mmCIF file of C-alpha atoms in Angstrom:
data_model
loop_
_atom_site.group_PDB
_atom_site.id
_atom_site.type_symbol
_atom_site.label_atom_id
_atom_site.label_comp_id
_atom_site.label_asym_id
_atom_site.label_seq_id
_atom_site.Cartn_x
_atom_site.Cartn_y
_atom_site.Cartn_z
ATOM 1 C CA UNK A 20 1.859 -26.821 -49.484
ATOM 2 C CA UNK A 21 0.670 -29.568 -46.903
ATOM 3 C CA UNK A 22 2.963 -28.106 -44.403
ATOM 4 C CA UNK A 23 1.107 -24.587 -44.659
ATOM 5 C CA UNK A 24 -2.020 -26.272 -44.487
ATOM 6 C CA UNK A 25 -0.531 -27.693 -41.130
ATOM 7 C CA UNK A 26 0.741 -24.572 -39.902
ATOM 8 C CA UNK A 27 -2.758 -22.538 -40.546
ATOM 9 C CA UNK A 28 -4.555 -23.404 -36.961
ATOM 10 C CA UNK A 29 -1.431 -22.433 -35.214
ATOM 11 C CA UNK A 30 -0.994 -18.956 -36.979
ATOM 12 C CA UNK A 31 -4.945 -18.742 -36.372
ATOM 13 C CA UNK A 32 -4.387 -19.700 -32.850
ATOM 14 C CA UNK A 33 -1.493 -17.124 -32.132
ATOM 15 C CA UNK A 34 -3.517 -14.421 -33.318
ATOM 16 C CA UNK A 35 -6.595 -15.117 -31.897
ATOM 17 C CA UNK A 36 -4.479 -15.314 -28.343
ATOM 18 C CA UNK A 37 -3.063 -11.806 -29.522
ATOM 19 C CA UNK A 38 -6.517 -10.161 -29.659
ATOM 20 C CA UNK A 39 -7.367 -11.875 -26.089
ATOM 21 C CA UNK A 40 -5.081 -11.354 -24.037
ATOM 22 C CA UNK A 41 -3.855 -8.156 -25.097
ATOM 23 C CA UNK A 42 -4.763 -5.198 -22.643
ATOM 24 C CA UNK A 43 -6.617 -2.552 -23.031
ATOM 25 C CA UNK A 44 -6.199 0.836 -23.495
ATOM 26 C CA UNK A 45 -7.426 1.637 -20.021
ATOM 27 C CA UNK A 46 -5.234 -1.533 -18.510
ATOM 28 C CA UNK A 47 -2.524 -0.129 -20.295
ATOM 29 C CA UNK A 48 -3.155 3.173 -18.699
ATOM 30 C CA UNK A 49 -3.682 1.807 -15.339
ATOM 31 C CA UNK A 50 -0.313 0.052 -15.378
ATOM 32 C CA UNK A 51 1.257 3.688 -16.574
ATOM 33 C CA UNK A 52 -0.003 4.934 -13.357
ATOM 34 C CA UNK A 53 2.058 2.264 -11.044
ATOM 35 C CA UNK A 54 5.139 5.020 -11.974
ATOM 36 C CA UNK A 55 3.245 8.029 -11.245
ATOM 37 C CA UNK A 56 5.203 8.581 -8.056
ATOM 38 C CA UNK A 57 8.938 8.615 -7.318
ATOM 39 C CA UNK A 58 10.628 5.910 -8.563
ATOM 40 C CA UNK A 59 12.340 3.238 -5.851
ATOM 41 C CA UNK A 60 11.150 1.832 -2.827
ATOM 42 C CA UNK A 61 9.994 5.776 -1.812
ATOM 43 C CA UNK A 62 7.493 5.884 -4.314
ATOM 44 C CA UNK A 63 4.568 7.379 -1.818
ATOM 45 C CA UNK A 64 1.911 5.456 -3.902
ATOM 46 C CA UNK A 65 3.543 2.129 -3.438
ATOM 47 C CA UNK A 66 4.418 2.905 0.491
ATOM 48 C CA UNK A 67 0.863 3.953 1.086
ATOM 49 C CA UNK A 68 -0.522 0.459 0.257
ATOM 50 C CA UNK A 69 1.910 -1.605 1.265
ATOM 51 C CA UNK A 70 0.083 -2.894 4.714
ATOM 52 C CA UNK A 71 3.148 -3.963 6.125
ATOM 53 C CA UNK A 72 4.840 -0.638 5.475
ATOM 54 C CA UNK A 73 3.084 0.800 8.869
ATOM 55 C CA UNK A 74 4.749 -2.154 10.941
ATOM 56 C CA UNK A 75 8.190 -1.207 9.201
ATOM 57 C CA UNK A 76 8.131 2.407 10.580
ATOM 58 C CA UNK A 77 7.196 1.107 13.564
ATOM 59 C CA UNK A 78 10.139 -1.405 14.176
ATOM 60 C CA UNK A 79 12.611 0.875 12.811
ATOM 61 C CA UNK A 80 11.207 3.416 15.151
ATOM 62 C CA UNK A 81 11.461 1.151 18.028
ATOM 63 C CA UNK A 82 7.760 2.408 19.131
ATOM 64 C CA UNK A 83 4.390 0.000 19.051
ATOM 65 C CA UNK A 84 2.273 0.823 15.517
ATOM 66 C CA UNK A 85 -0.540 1.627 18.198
ATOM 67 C CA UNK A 86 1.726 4.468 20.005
ATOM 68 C CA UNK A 87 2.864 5.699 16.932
ATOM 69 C CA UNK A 88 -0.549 5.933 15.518
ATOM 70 C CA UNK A 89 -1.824 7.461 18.890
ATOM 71 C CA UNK A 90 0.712 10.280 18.216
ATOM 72 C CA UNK A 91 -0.902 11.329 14.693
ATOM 73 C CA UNK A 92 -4.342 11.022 16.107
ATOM 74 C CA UNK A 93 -5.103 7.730 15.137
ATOM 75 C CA UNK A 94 -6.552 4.300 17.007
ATOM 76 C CA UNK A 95 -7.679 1.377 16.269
ATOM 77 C CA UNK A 96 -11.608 2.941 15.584
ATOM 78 C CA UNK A 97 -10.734 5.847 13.451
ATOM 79 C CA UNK A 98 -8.612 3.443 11.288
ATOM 80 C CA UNK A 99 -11.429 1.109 11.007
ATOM 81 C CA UNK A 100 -13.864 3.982 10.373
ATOM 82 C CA UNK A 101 -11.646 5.133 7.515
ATOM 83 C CA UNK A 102 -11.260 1.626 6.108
ATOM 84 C CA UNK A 103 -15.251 1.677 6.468
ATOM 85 C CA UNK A 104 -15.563 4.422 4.457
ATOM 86 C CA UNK A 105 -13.291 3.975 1.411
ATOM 87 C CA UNK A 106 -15.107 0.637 1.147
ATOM 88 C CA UNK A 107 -18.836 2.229 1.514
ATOM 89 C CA UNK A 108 -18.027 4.650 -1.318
ATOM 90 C CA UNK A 109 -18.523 1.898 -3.994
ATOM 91 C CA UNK A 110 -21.995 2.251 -4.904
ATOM 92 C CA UNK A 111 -24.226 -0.120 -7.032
ATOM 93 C CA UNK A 112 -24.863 2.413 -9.510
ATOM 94 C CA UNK A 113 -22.964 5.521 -8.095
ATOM 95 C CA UNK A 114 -19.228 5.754 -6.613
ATOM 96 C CA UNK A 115 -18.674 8.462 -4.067
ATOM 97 C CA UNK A 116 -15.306 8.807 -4.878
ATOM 98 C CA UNK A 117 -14.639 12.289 -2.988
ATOM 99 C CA UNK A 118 -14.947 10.300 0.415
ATOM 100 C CA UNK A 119 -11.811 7.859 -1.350
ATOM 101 C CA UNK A 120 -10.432 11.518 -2.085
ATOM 102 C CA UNK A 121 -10.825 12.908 1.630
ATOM 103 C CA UNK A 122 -9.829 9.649 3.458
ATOM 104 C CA UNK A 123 -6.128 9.962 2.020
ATOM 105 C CA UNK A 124 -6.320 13.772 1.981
ATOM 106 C CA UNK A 125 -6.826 13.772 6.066
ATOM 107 C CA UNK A 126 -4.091 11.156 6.478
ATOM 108 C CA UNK A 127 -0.990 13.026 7.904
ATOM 109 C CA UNK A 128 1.536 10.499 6.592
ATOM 110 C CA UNK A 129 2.038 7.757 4.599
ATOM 111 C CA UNK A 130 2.642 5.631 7.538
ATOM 112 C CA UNK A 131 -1.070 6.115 8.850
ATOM 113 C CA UNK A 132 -1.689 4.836 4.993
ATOM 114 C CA UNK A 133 -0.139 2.247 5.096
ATOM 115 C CA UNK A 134 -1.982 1.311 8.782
ATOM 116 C CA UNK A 135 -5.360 2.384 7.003
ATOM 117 C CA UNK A 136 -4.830 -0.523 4.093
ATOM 118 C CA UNK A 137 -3.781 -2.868 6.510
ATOM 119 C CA UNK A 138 -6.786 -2.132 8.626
ATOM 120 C CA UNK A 139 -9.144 -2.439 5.141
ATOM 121 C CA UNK A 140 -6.994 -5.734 3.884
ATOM 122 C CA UNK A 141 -7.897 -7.158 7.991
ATOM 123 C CA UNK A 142 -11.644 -6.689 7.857
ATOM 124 C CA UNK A 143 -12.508 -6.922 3.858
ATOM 125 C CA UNK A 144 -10.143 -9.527 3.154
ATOM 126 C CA UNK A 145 -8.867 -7.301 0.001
ATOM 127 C CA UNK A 146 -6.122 -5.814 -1.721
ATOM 128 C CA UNK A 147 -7.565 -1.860 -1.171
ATOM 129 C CA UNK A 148 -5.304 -0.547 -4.566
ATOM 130 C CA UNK A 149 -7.288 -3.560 -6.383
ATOM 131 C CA UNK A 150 -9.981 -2.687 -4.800
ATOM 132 C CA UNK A 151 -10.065 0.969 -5.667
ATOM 133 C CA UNK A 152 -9.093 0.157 -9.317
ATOM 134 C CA UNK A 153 -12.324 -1.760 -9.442
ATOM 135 C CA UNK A 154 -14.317 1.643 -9.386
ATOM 136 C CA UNK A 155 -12.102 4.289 -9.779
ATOM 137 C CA UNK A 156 -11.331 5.014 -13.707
ATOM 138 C CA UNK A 157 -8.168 5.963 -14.474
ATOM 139 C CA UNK A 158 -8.700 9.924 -13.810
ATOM 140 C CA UNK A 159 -9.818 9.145 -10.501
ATOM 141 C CA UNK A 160 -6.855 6.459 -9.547
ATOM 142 C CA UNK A 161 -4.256 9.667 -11.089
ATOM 143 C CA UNK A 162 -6.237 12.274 -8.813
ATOM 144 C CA UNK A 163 -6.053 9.832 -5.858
ATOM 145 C CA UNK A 164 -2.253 8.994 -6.922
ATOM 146 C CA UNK A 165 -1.362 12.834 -6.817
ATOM 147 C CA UNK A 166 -2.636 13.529 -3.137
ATOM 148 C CA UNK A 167 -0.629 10.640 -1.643
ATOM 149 C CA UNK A 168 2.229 11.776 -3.278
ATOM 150 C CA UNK A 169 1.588 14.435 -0.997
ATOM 151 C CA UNK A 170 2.599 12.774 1.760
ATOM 152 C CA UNK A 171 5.487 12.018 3.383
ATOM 153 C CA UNK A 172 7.616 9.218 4.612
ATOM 154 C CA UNK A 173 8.495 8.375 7.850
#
């Protein structure tokens, strides 16, 4: 009996840790939505914030990111403008989440994604998926999730 009596805090403390740490339902959901998109290193979700993905294309291309991005319309101010703008729409007590919505619906490409996260990571010193997972709910990170995989690869 003494060694039950011994063994009590521990079974105490494992399920106490349980109840903690365990995630929930909506962190389970979110971490559903990481396979949303094709699976592999094509998945348009993952591509699309992956900053270094833009500098990829770009080497593989054997063109400057700046050229490249000049071709779909894109420089240096409209990137930061977008970046601007995805991190404006998290309001104190409202989210504009249809300007997170349009941002990635005008993008022509994954690879001017992937420039527009590097471009919010630069000045905002964040992740922009963690970001966006701090105020979208999970709804709104599927709806985003749907029109990037949209988008195609270069």
């Amino acid at each position: 009996m003494k060694n039950f009596y011994e063994i009590l805090p521990w079974l105490f403390a494992i399920i106490a840790a349980y109840f903690i740490l365990k995630p929930s339902k909506e962190e389970r959901e979110l971490g559903q939505l990481a396979g949303l998109g094709k699976k592999g290193s094509k998945d348009p979700v993952k591509l699309a914030f992956d900053k270094q993905y833009f500098a990829k294309v770009s080497k593989n291309k054997g063109v400057k990111p700046t050229e490249l991005l000049k071709s779909y319309g894109y420089d240096a101010a409209r990137l930061r403008d977008s970046a601007k703008a995805i991190y404006d729409a998290k309001g104190l007590i409202d989210d504009d989440e249809d300007v997170v919505y349009a941002v990635f619906a005008s993008v022509p490409n994954l690879f001017v994604a992937s420039a527009i996260t590097f471009t919010f990571n630069y000045f905002y010193k964040k992740d922009l998926l963690t970001y966006l997972q701090g105020f979208l709910d999970v709804k709104e990170l599927n709806k985003l999730f749907q029109i990037i995989n949209t988008k195609k690869s270069l």
